[in-house]
mmCIF file of C-alpha atoms in Angstrom:
data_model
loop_
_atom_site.group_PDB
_atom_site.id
_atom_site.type_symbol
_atom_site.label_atom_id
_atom_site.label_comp_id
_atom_site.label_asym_id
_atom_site.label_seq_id
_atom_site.Cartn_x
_atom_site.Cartn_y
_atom_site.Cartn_z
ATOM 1 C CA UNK A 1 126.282 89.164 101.682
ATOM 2 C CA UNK A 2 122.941 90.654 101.722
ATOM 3 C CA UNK A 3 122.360 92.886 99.530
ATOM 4 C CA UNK A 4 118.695 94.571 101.333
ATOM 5 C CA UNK A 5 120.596 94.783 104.227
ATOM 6 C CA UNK A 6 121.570 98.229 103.609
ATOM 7 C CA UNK A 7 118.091 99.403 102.138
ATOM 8 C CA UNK A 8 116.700 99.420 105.589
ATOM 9 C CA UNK A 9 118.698 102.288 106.948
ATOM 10 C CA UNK A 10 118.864 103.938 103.438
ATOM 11 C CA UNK A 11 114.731 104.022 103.195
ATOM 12 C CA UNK A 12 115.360 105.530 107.114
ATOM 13 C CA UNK A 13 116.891 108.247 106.472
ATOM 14 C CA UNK A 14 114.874 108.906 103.465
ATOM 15 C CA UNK A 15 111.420 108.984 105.141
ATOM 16 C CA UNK A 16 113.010 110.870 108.105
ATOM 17 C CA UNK A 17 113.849 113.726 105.534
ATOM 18 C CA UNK A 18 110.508 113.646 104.593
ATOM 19 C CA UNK A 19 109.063 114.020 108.289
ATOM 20 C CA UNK A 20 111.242 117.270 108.251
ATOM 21 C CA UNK A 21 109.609 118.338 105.325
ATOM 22 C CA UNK A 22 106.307 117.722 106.586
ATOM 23 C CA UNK A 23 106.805 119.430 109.847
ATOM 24 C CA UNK A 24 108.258 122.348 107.937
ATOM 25 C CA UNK A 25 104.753 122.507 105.778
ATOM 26 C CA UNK A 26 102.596 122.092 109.340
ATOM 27 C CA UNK A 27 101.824 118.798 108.187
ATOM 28 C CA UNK A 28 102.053 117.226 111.796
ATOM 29 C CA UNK A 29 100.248 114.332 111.481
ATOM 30 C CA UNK A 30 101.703 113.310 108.028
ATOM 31 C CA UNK A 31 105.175 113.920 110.613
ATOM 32 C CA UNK A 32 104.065 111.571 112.824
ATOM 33 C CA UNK A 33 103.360 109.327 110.600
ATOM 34 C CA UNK A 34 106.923 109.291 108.905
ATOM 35 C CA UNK A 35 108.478 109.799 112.412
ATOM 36 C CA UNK A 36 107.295 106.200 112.541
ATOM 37 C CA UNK A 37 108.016 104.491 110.099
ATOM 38 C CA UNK A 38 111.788 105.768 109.804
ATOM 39 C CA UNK A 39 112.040 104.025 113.752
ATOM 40 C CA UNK A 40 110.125 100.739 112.381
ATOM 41 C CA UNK A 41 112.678 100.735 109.757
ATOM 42 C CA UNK A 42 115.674 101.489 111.966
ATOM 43 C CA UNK A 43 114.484 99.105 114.609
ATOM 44 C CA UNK A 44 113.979 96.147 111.612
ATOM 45 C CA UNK A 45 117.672 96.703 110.126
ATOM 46 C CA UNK A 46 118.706 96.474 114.170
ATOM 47 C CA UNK A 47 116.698 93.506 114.368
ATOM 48 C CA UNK A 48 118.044 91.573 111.162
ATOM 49 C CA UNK A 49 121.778 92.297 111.790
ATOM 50 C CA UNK A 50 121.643 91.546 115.368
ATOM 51 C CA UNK A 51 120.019 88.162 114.415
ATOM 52 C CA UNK A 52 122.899 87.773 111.619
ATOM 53 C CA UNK A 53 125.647 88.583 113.711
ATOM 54 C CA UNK A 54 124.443 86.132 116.191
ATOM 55 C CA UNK A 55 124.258 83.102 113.417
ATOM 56 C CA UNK A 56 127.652 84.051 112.910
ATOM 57 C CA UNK A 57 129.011 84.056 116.281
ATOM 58 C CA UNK A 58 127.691 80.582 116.596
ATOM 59 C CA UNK A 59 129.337 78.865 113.417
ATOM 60 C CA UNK A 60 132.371 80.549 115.054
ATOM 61 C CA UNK A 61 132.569 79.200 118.605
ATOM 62 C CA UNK A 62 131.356 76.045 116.795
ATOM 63 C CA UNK A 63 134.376 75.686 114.929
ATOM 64 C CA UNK A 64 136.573 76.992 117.521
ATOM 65 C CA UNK A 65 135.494 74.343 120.241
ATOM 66 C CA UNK A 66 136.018 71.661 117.451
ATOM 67 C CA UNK A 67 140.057 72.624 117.072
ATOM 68 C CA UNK A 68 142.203 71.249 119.563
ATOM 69 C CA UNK A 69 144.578 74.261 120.445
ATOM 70 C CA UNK A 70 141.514 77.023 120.454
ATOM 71 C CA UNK A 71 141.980 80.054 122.720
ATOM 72 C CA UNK A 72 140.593 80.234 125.696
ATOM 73 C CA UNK A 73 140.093 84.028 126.115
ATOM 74 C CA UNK A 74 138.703 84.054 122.340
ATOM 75 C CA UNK A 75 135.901 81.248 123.369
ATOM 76 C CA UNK A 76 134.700 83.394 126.409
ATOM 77 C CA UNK A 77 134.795 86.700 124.273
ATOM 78 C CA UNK A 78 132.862 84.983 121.808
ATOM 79 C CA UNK A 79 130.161 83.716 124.589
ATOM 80 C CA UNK A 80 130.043 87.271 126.269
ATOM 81 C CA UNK A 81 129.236 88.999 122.811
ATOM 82 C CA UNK A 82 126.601 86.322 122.492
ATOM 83 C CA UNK A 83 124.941 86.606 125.961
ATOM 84 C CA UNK A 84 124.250 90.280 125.102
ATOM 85 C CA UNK A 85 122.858 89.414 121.186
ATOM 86 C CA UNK A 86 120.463 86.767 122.711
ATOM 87 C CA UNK A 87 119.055 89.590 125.492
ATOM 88 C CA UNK A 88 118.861 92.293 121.878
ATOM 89 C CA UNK A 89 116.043 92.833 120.375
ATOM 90 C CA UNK A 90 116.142 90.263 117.249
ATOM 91 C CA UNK A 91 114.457 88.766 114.248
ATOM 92 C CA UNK A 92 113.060 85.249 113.793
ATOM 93 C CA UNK A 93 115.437 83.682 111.401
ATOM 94 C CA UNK A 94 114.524 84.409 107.112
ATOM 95 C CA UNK A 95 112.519 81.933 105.424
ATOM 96 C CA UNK A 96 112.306 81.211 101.263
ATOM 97 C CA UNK A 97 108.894 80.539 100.659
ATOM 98 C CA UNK A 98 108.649 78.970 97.555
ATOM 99 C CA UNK A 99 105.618 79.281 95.204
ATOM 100 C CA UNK A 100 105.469 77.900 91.703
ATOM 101 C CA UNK A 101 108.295 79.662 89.775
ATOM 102 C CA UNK A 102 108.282 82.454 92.617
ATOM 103 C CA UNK A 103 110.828 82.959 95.645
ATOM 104 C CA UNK A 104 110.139 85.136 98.421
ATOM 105 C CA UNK A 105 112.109 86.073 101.505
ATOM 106 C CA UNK A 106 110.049 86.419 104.170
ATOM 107 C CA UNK A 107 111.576 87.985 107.371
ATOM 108 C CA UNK A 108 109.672 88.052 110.926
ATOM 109 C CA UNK A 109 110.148 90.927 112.774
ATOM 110 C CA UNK A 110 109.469 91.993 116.036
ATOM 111 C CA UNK A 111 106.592 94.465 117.044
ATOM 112 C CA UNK A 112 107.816 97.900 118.172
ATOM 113 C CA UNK A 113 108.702 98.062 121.960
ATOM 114 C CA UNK A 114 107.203 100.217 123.948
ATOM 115 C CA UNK A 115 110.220 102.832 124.168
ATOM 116 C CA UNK A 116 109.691 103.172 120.396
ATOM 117 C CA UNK A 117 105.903 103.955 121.067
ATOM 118 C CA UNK A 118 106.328 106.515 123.755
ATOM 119 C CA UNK A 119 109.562 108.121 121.732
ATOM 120 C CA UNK A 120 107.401 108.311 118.789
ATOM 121 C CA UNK A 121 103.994 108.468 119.093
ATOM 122 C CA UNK A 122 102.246 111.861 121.397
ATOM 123 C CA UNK A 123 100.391 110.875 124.468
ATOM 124 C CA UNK A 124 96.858 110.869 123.166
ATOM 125 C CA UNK A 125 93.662 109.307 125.305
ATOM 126 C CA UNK A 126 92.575 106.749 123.427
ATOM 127 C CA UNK A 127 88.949 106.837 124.903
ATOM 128 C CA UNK A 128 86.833 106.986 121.366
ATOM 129 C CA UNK A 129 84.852 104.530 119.202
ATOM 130 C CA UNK A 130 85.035 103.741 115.131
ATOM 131 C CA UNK A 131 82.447 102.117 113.331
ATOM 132 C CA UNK A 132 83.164 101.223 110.036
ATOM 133 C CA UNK A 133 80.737 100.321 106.731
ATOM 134 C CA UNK A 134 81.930 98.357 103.823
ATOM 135 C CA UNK A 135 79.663 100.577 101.335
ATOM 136 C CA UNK A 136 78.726 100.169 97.946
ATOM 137 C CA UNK A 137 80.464 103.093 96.157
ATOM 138 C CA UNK A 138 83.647 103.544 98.852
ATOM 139 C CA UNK A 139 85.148 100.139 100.185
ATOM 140 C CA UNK A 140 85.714 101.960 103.462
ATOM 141 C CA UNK A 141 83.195 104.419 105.446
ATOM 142 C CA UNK A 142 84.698 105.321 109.098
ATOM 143 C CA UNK A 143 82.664 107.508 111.957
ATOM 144 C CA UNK A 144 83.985 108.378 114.831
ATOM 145 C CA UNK A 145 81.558 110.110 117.289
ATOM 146 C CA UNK A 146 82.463 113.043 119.029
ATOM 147 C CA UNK A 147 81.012 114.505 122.192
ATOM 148 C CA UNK A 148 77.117 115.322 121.611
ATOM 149 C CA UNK A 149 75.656 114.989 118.078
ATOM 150 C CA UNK A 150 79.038 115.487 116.109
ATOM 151 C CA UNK A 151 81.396 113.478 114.500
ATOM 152 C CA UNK A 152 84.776 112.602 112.212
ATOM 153 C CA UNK A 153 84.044 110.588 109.252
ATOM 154 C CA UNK A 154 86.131 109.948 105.883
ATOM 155 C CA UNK A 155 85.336 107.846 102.749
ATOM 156 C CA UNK A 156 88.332 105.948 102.091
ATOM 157 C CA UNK A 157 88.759 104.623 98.237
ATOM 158 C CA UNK A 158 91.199 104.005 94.953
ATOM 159 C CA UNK A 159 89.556 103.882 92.485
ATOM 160 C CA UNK A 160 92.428 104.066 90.265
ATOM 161 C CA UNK A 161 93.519 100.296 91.703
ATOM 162 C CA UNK A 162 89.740 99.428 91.343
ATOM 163 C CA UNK A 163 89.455 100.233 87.732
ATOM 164 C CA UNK A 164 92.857 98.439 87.034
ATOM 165 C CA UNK A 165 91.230 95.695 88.831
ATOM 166 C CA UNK A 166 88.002 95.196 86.749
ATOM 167 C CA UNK A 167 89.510 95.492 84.012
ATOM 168 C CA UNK A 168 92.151 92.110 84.802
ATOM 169 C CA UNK A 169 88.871 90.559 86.170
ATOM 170 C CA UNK A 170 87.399 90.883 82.709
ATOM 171 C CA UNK A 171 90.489 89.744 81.042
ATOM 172 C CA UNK A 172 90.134 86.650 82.780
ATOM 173 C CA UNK A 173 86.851 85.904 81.978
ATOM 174 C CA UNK A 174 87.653 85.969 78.550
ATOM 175 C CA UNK A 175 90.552 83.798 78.604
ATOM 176 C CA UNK A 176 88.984 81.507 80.140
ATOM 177 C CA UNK A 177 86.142 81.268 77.645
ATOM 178 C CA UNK A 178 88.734 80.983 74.922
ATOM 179 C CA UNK A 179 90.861 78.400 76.826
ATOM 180 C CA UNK A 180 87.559 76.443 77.434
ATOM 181 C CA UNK A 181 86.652 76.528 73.666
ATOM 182 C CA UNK A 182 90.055 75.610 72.071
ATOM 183 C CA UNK A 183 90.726 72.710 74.986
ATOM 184 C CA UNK A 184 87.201 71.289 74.190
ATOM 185 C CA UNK A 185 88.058 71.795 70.249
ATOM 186 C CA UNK A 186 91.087 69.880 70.550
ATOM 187 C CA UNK A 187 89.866 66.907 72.961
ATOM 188 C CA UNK A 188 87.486 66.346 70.282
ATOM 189 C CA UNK A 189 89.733 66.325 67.764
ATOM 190 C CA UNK A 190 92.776 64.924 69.251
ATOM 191 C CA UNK A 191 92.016 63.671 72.967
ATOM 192 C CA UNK A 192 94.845 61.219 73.283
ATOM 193 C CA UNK A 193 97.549 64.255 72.501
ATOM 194 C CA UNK A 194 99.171 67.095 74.505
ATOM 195 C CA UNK A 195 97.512 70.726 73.532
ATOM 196 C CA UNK A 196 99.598 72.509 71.845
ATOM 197 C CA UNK A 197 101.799 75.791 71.976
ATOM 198 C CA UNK A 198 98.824 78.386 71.781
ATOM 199 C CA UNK A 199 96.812 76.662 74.208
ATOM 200 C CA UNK A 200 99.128 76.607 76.871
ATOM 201 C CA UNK A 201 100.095 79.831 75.793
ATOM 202 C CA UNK A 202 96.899 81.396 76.767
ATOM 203 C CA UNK A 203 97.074 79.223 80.300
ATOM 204 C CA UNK A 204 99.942 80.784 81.256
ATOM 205 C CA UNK A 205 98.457 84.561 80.657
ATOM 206 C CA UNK A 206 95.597 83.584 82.232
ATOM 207 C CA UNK A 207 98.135 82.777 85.170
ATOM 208 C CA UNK A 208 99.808 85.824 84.608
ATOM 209 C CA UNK A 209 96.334 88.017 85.029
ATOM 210 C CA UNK A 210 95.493 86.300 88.020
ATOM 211 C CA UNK A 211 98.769 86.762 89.331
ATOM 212 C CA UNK A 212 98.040 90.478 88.480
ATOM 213 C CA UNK A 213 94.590 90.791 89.900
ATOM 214 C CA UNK A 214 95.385 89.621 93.390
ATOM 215 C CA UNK A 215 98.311 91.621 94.062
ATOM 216 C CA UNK A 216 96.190 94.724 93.262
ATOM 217 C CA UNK A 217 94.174 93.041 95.772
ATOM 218 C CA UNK A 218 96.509 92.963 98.249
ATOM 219 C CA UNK A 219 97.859 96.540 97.382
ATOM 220 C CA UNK A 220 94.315 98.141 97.682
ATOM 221 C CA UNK A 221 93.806 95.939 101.240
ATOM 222 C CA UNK A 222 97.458 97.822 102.460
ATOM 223 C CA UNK A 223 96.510 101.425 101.447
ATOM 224 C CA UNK A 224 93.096 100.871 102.889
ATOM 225 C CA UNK A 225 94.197 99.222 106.302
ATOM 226 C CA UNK A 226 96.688 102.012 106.983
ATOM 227 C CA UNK A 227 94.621 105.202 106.433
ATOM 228 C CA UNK A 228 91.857 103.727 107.933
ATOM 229 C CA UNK A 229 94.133 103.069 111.327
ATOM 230 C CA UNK A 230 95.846 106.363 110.769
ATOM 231 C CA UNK A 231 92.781 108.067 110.906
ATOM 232 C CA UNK A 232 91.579 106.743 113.794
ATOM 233 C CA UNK A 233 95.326 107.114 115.180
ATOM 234 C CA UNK A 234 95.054 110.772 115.356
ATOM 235 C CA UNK A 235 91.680 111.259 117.085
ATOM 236 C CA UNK A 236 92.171 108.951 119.913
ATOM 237 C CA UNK A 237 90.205 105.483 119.001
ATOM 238 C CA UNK A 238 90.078 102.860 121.667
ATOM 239 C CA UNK A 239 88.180 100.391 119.725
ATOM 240 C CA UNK A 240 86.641 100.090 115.759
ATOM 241 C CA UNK A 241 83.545 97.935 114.947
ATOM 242 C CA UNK A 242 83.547 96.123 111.580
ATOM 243 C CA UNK A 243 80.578 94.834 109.351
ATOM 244 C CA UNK A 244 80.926 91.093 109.809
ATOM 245 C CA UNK A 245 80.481 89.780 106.262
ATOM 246 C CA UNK A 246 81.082 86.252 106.476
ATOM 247 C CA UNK A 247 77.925 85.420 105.089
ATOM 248 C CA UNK A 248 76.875 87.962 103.240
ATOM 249 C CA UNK A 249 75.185 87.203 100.201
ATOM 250 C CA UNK A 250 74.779 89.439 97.714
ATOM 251 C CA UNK A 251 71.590 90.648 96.021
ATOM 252 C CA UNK A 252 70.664 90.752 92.334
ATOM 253 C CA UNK A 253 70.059 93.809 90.913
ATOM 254 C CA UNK A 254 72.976 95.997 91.781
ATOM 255 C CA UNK A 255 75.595 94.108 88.884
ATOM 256 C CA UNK A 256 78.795 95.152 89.692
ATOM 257 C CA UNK A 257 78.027 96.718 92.741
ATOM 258 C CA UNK A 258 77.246 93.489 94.698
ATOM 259 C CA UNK A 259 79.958 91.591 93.109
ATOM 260 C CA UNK A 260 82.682 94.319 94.383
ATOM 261 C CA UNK A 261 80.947 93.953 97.856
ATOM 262 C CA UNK A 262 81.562 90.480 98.324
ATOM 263 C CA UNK A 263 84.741 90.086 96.670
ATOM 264 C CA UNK A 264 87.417 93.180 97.765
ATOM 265 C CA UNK A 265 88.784 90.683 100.743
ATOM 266 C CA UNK A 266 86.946 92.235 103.064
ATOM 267 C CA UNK A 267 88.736 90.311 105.808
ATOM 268 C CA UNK A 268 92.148 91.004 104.344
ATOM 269 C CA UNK A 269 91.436 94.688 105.276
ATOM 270 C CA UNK A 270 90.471 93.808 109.001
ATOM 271 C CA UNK A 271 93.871 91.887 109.377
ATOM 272 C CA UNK A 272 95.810 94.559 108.207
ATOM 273 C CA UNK A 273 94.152 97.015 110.642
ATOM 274 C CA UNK A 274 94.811 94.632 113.324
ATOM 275 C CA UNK A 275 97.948 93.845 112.787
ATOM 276 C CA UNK A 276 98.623 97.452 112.441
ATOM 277 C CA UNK A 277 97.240 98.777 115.344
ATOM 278 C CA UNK A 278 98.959 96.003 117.578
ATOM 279 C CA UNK A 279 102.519 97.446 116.600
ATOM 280 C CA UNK A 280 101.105 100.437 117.580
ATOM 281 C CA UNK A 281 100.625 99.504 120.837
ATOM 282 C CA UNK A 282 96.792 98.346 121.469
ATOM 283 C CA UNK A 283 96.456 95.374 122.779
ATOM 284 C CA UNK A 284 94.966 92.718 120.970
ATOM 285 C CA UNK A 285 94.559 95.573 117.839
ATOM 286 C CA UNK A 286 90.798 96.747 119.263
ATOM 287 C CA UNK A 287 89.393 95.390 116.524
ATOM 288 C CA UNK A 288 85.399 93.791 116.360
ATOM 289 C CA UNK A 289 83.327 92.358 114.237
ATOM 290 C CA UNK A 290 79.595 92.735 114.278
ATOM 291 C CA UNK A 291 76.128 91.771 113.087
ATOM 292 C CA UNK A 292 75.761 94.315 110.378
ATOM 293 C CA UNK A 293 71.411 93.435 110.200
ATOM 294 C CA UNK A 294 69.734 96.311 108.975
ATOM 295 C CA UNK A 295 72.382 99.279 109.569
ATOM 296 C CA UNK A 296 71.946 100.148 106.033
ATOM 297 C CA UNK A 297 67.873 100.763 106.471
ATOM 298 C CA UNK A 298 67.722 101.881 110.217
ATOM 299 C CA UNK A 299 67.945 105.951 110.306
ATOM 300 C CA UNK A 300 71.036 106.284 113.214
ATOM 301 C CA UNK A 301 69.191 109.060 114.275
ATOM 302 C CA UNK A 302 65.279 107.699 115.596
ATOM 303 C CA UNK A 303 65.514 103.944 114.252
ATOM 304 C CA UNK A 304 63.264 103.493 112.000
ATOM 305 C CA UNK A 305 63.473 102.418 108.879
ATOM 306 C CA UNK A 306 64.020 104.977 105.963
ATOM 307 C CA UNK A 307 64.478 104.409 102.188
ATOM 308 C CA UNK A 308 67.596 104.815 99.410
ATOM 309 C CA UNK A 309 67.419 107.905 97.521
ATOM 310 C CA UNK A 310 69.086 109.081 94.579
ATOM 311 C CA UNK A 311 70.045 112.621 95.082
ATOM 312 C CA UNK A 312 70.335 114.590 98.559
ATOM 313 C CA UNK A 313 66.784 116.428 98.139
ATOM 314 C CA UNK A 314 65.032 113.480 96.984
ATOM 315 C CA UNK A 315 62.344 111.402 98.139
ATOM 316 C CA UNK A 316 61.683 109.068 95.565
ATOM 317 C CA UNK A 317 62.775 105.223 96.664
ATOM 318 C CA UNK A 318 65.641 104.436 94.153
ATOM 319 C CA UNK A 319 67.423 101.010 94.713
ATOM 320 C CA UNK A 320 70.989 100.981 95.609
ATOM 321 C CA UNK A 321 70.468 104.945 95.833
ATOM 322 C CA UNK A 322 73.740 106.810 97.131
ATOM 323 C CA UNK A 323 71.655 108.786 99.350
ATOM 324 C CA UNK A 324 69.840 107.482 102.734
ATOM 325 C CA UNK A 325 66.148 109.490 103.447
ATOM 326 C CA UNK A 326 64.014 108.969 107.204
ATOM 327 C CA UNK A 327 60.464 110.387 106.584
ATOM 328 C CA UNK A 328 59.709 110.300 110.138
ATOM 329 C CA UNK A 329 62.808 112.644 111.705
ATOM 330 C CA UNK A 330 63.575 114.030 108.030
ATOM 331 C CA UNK A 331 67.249 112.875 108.389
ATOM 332 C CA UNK A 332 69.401 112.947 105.151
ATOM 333 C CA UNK A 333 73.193 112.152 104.668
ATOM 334 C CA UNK A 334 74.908 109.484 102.340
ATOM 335 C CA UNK A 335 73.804 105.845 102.655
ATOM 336 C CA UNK A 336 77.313 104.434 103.922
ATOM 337 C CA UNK A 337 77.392 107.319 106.397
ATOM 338 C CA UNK A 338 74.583 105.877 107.758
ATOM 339 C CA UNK A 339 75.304 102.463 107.661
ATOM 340 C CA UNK A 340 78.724 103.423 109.732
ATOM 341 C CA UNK A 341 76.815 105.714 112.355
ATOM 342 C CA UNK A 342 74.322 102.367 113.242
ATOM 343 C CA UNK A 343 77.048 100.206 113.454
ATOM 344 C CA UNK A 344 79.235 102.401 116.123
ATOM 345 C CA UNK A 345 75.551 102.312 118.095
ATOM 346 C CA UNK A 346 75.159 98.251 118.255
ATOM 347 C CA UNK A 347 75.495 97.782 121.617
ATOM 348 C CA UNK A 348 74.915 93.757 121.385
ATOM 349 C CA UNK A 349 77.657 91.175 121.792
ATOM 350 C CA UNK A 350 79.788 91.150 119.204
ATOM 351 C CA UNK A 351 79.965 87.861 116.689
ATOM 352 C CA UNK A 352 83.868 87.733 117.364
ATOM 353 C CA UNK A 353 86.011 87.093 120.418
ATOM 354 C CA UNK A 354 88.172 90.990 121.853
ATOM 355 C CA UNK A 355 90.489 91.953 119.082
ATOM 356 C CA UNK A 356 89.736 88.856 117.179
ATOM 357 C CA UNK A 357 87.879 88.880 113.534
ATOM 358 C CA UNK A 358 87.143 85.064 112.201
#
């Protein structure tokens, strides 16, 4: 027996007590939200025991056609219960995915049906567009334009998972200076023998760290994927724009600043809005990538090209300043705010096929 198989309906219950309390505070979206994900859950624990039940329906009419004196009315029981499993809503069989010394049960669910959707969610029009910037202080910058000059923005970051992160990432590159030292020590000394104990040691912390590093990554990508579709959840988007940074290469000049732009799994993030917004009913996810050329130096407001600043009043050039200045319309606002507003306004073809990111 299973033993997650009543942690499904458990964690249910649990976040449906907490959309209570959130519609008891106001707190309608954050109800929504929860409203949600207590019917994803209920729907997945439907989805795994109906696909269980079925597996076991079939060993049994198995065995029972396989006996000689088997009952008749107990075979066509068994193949009416069946009919109505295989036309229920049901999982794709479990799967142990086996990595090094690590074993993970991976489970494919179904999307949420449409009755879920229109039980769940409020009718909203979904008539707006989202352009998001992958900036240099926030890993996510979203606009949304409003009718006339106006419109919704957030900065989306954790910082807390970023500073755990730089520090593993330095961690690693000092174990594997000292690994590098003590193997090239030792295949001096001793090339035709095994290292020893401390060596391998070392290795396997080094493993360990890395192990450690990219499940932060994958953690930050999560948090950042779902308030970022959230967001544009509640005000009605239709369709977000991404930066396409394939090819991006980064500058020098800006240390760790280009190095966290080019490696926070940029695409990771774009998956996991995808993916999310397809169980949430849009089609292909409404997700784009584009040519991000010269959003960060275009003003969104008359085009031309303005200058990095460091502080709101200034208008002194600074490189990799926070602050984005226009001289010729006297715009101001925050560099990634910027960067998002010009990439909601590319009206060129995109560089990826409809609600596909490469």
């Amino acid at each position: 027996r299973f033993r997650f198989l009543d942690w499904l309906p458990r964690r249910a219950d649990r976040t449906s007590t907490k959309a209570s309390e959130a519609r008891e505070r106001k707190n309608e979206r954050r109800a929504i939200e929860l409203e949600y994900r207590a019917e994803r859950f209920q729907d997945m624990s439907l989805q795994l025991r109906n696909t269980i039940r079925l597996q076991q329906l079939t060993r049994r009419l198995s065995s029972l056609k396989s006996r000689k004196n088997s009952d008749p009315e107990e075979i066509l029981k068994l193949k009416r219960e069946m009919g109505i499993l295989k036309k229920s809503r049901r999982c794709a069989p479990p799967i142990l995915k086996v990595q090094g010394h690590r074993v993970t049960l991976l489970i494919p669910f179904k999307s949420p049906d449409d009755e879920l959707l229109r039980r769940v969610l409020p009718k909203t029009a979904r008539m707006r567009r989202a352009g998001v910037d992958r900036g240099l202080r926030h890993p996510v910058v979203l606009s949304i334009k409003n009718g006339g000059d106006s419109y919704d923005e957030v900065k989306i970051g954790r910082e807390d998972l970023y500073k755990k992160r730089v520090t593993l990432r330095q961690r690693t590159r000092v174990l594997m200076s000292e690994i590098a030292l003590l193997r090239n020590n030792w295949e001096k000394k001793r090339a035709m023998m095994l290292p020893p104990n401390f060596i391998l040691k070392k290795e396997r912390e080094l493993e360990a760290t890395w192990t450690k590093v990219r499940r932060i990554d994958r953690e930050i990508s999560h948090q950042l994927a779902a308030e970022t579709v959230w967001f544009c959840e509640h005000r009605g988007v239709k369709t977000i724009y991404f930066e396409d940074l394939r090819f991006f290469q980064p500058s020098g000049g800006f240390r760790t600043h280009s190095w966290n732009l080019s490696t926070n799994l940029w695409g990771l993030i774009i998956e996991g809005v995808k993916y999310r917004r397809q169980a949430l009913g849009h089609k292909f996810g409404g997700v784009w990538t584009v040519n991000p050329a010269m959003t960060s130096q275009k003003c969104h407001q008359c085009g031309k090209k303005g200058i990095r600043v460091e502080s709101p009043g200034s208008k002194e050039e600074k490189r990799g300043g926070e602050f984005f200045y226009c001289s010729s319309c006297e715009s101001r606002l925050h560099a990634d705010v910027n960067a998002a507003r010009n990439i909601l306004k590319i009206q060129v073809k995109p560089t990826a096929v409809g609600g596909r990111t490469a």
